CSV table of C-alpha atoms in Angstrom, one decimal:
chain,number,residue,atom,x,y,z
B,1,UNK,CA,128.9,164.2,106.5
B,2,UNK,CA,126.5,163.2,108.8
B,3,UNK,CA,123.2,160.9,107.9
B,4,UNK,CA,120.5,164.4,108.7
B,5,UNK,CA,122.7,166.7,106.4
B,6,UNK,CA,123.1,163.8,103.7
B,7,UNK,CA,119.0,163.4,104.2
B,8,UNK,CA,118.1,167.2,103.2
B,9,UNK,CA,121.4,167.6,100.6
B,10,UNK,CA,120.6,168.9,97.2
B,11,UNK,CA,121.8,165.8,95.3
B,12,UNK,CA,120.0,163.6,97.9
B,13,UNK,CA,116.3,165.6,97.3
B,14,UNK,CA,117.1,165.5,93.8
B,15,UNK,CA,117.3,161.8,93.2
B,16,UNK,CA,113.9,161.3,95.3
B,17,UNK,CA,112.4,163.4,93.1
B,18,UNK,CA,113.1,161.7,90.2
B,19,UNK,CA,112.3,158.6,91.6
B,20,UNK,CA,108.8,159.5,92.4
B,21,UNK,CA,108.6,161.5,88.7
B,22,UNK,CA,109.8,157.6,87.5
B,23,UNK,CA,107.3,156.2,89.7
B,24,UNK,CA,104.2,157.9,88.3
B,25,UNK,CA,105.6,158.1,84.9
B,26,UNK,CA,105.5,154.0,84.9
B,27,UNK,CA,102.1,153.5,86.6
B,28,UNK,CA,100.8,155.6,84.2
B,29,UNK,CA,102.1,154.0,81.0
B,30,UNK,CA,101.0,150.8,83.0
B,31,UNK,CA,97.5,152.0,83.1
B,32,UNK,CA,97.4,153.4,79.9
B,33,UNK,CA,98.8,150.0,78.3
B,34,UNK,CA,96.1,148.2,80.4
B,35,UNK,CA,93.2,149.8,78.9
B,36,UNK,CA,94.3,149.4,75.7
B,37,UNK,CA,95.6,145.4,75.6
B,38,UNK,CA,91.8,144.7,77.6
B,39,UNK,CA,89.4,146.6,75.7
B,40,UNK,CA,88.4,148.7,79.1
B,41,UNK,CA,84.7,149.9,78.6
B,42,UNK,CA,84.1,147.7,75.3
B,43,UNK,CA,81.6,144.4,76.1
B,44,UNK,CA,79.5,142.1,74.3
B,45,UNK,CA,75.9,141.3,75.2
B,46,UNK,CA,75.4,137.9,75.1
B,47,UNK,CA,72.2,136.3,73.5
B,48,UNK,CA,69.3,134.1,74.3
B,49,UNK,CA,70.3,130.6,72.7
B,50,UNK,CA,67.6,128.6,75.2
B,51,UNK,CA,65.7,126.4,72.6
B,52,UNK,CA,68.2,127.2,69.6
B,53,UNK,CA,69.8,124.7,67.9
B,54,UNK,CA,73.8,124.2,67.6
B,55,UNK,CA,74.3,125.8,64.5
B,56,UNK,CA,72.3,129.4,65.3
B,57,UNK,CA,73.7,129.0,68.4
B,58,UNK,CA,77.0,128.9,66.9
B,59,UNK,CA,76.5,131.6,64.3
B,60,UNK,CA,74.6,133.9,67.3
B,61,UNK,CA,78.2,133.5,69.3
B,62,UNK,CA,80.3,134.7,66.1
B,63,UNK,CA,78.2,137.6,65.4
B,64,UNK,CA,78.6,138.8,68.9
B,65,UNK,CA,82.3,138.1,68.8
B,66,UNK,CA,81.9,134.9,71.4
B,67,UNK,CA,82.9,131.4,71.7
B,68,UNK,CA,81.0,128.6,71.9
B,69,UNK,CA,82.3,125.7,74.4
B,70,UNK,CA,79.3,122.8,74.9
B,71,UNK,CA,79.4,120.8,77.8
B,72,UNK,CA,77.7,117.3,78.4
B,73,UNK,CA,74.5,116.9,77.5
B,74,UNK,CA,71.5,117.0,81.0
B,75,UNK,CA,69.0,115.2,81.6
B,76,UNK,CA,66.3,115.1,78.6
B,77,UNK,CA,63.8,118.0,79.0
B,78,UNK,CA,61.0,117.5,76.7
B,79,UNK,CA,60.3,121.1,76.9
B,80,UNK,CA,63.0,121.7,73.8
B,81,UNK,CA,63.7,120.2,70.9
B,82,UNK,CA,66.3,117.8,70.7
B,83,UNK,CA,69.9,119.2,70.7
B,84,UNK,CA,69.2,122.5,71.5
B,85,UNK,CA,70.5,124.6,74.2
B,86,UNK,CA,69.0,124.3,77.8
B,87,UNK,CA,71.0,126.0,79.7
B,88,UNK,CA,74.2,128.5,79.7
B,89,UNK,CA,76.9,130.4,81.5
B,90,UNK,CA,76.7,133.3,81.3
B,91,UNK,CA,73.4,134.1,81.2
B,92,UNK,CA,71.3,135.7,78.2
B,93,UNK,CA,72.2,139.4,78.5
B,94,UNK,CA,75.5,139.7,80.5
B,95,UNK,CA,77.8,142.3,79.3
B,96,UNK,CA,81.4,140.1,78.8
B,97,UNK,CA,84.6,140.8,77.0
B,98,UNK,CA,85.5,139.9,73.7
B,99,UNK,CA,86.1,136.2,72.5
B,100,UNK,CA,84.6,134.9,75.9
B,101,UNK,CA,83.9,131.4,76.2
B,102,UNK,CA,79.7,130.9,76.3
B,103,UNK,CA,78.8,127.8,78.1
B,104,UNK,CA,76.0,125.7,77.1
B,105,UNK,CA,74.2,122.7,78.0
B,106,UNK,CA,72.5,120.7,74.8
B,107,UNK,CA,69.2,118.6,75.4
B,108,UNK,CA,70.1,115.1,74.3
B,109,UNK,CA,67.6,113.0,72.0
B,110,UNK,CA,66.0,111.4,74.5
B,111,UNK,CA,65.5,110.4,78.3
B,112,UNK,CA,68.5,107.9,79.5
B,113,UNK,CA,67.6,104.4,79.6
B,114,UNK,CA,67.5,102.9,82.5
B,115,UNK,CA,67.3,99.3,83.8
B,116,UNK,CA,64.6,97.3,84.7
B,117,UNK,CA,65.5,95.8,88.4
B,118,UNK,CA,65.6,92.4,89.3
B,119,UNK,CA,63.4,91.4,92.4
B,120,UNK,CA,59.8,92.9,91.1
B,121,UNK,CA,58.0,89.0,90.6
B,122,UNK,CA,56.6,88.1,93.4
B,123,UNK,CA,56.4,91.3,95.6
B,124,UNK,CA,53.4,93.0,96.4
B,125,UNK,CA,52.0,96.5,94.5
B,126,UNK,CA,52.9,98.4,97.8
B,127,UNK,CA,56.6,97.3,97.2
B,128,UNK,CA,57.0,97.5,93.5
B,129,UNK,CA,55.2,101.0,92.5
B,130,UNK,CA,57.2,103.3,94.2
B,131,UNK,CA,60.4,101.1,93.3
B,132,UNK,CA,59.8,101.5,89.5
B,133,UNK,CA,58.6,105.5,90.2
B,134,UNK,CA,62.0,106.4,91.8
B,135,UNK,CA,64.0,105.2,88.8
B,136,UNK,CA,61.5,107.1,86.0
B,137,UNK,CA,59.2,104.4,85.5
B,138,UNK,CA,55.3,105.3,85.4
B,139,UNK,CA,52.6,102.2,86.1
B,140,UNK,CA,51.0,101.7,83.3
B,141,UNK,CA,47.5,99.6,83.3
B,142,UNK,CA,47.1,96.6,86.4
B,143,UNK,CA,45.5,93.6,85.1
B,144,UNK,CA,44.0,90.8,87.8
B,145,UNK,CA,44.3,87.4,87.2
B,146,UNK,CA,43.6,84.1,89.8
B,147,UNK,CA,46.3,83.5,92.4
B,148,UNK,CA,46.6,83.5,95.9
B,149,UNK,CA,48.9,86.5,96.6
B,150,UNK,CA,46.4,89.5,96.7
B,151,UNK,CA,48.3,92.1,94.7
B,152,UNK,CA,51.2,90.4,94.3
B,153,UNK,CA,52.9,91.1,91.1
B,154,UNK,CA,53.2,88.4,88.6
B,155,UNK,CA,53.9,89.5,85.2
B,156,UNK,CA,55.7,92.7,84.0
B,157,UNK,CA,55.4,94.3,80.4
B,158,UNK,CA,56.0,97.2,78.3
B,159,UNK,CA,53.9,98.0,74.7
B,160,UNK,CA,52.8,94.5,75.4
B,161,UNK,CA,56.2,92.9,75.6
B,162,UNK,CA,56.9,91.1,78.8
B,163,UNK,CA,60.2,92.9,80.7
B,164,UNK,CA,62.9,90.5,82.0
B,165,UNK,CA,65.0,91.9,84.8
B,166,UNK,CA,68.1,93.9,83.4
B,167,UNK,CA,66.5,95.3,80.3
B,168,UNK,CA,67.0,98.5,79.4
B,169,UNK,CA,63.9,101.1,79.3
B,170,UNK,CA,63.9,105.0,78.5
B,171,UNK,CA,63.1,106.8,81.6
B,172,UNK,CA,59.4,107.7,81.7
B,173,UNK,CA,58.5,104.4,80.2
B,174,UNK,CA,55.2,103.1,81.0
B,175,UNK,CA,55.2,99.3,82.5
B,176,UNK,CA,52.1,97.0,82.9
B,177,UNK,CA,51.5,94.9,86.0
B,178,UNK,CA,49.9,91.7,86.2
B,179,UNK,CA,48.8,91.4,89.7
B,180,UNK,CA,47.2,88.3,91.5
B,181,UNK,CA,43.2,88.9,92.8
B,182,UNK,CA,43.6,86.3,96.1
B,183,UNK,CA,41.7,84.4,93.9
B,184,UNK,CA,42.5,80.3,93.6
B,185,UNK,CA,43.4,78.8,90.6
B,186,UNK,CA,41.5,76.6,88.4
């Protein structure tokens, strides 16, 4: 028998056939599994939490059929109360499948403290401001008092406690200078 008879035999078209029928009889069981095992069509809308505390948050998540996962804690945003929810992923009002994990970022109880660098005594205003502004610092009241170096600072404090170098401050702490007038001593 040669290969172009065997090609367009009965028994040879008949095995083709049922191969494709096979064929398209799986991928449709396989598509018709698939929508069931994933819930095709059926989503969640997920909820505001910005501003909410943990526990709505968390009871928000359950009623919608979600999960809550909470990542580290951001910067402090006095904006929200503390421990409640910034930020999250996915946003308020995406459509996602059951049991999906929700993201969220909680606003810690206050700004990071931050230390108080060594060097400021004896520099001039010009150097130490923006030093102290960069790291979250804001200058509090300048005092004068009689010394030679014209705006040189002398004297560093906080509420009225003098700062060493090295202590710690929360961010947006306000520091007091002592500067010198140009003034001599008497």
């Amino acid at each position: 028998m040669s290969l172009v008879k065997f090609l367009f035999s009965k028994s040879f078209l008949k095995q083709i056939v049922l191969a494709v029928v096979a064929v398209v009889l799986l991928c449709f069981i396989l598509l018709k599994w698939l929508n069931v095992s994933t819930n095709h069509g059926n989503f969640e809308m997920v909820p505001d939490l910005k501003g909410k505390s943990i526990s709505v948050a968390q009871v928000e998540l359950e009623d919608n059929n979600l999960v809550m996962q909470i990542q580290d804690s951001a910067n402090y945003n006095p904006d929200y109360p503390k421990f409640s929810v910034i930020e999250q992923d996915p946003i308020a009002g995406a459509k996602v499948k059951e049991n999906r994990k929700i993201y969220i970022t909680l606003n810690p109880s206050g700004y990071r403290k931050i230390r108080v660098p060594d060097g400021l005594i004896d520099k001039t205003f010009r150097q130490v401001k923006p030093t102290l502004e960069a790291l979250g610092f804001k200058i509090g009241n300048i005092s004068y008092v009689d010394n030679l170096g014209k705006d040189m600072v002398l004297k560093l404090s906080h509420k009225g406690k003098p700062l060493e170098a090295g202590e710690k401050l929360a961010k947006t702490s306000v520091i007091d200078l002592v500067l010198g007038n140009g003034n001599r001593p008497e």
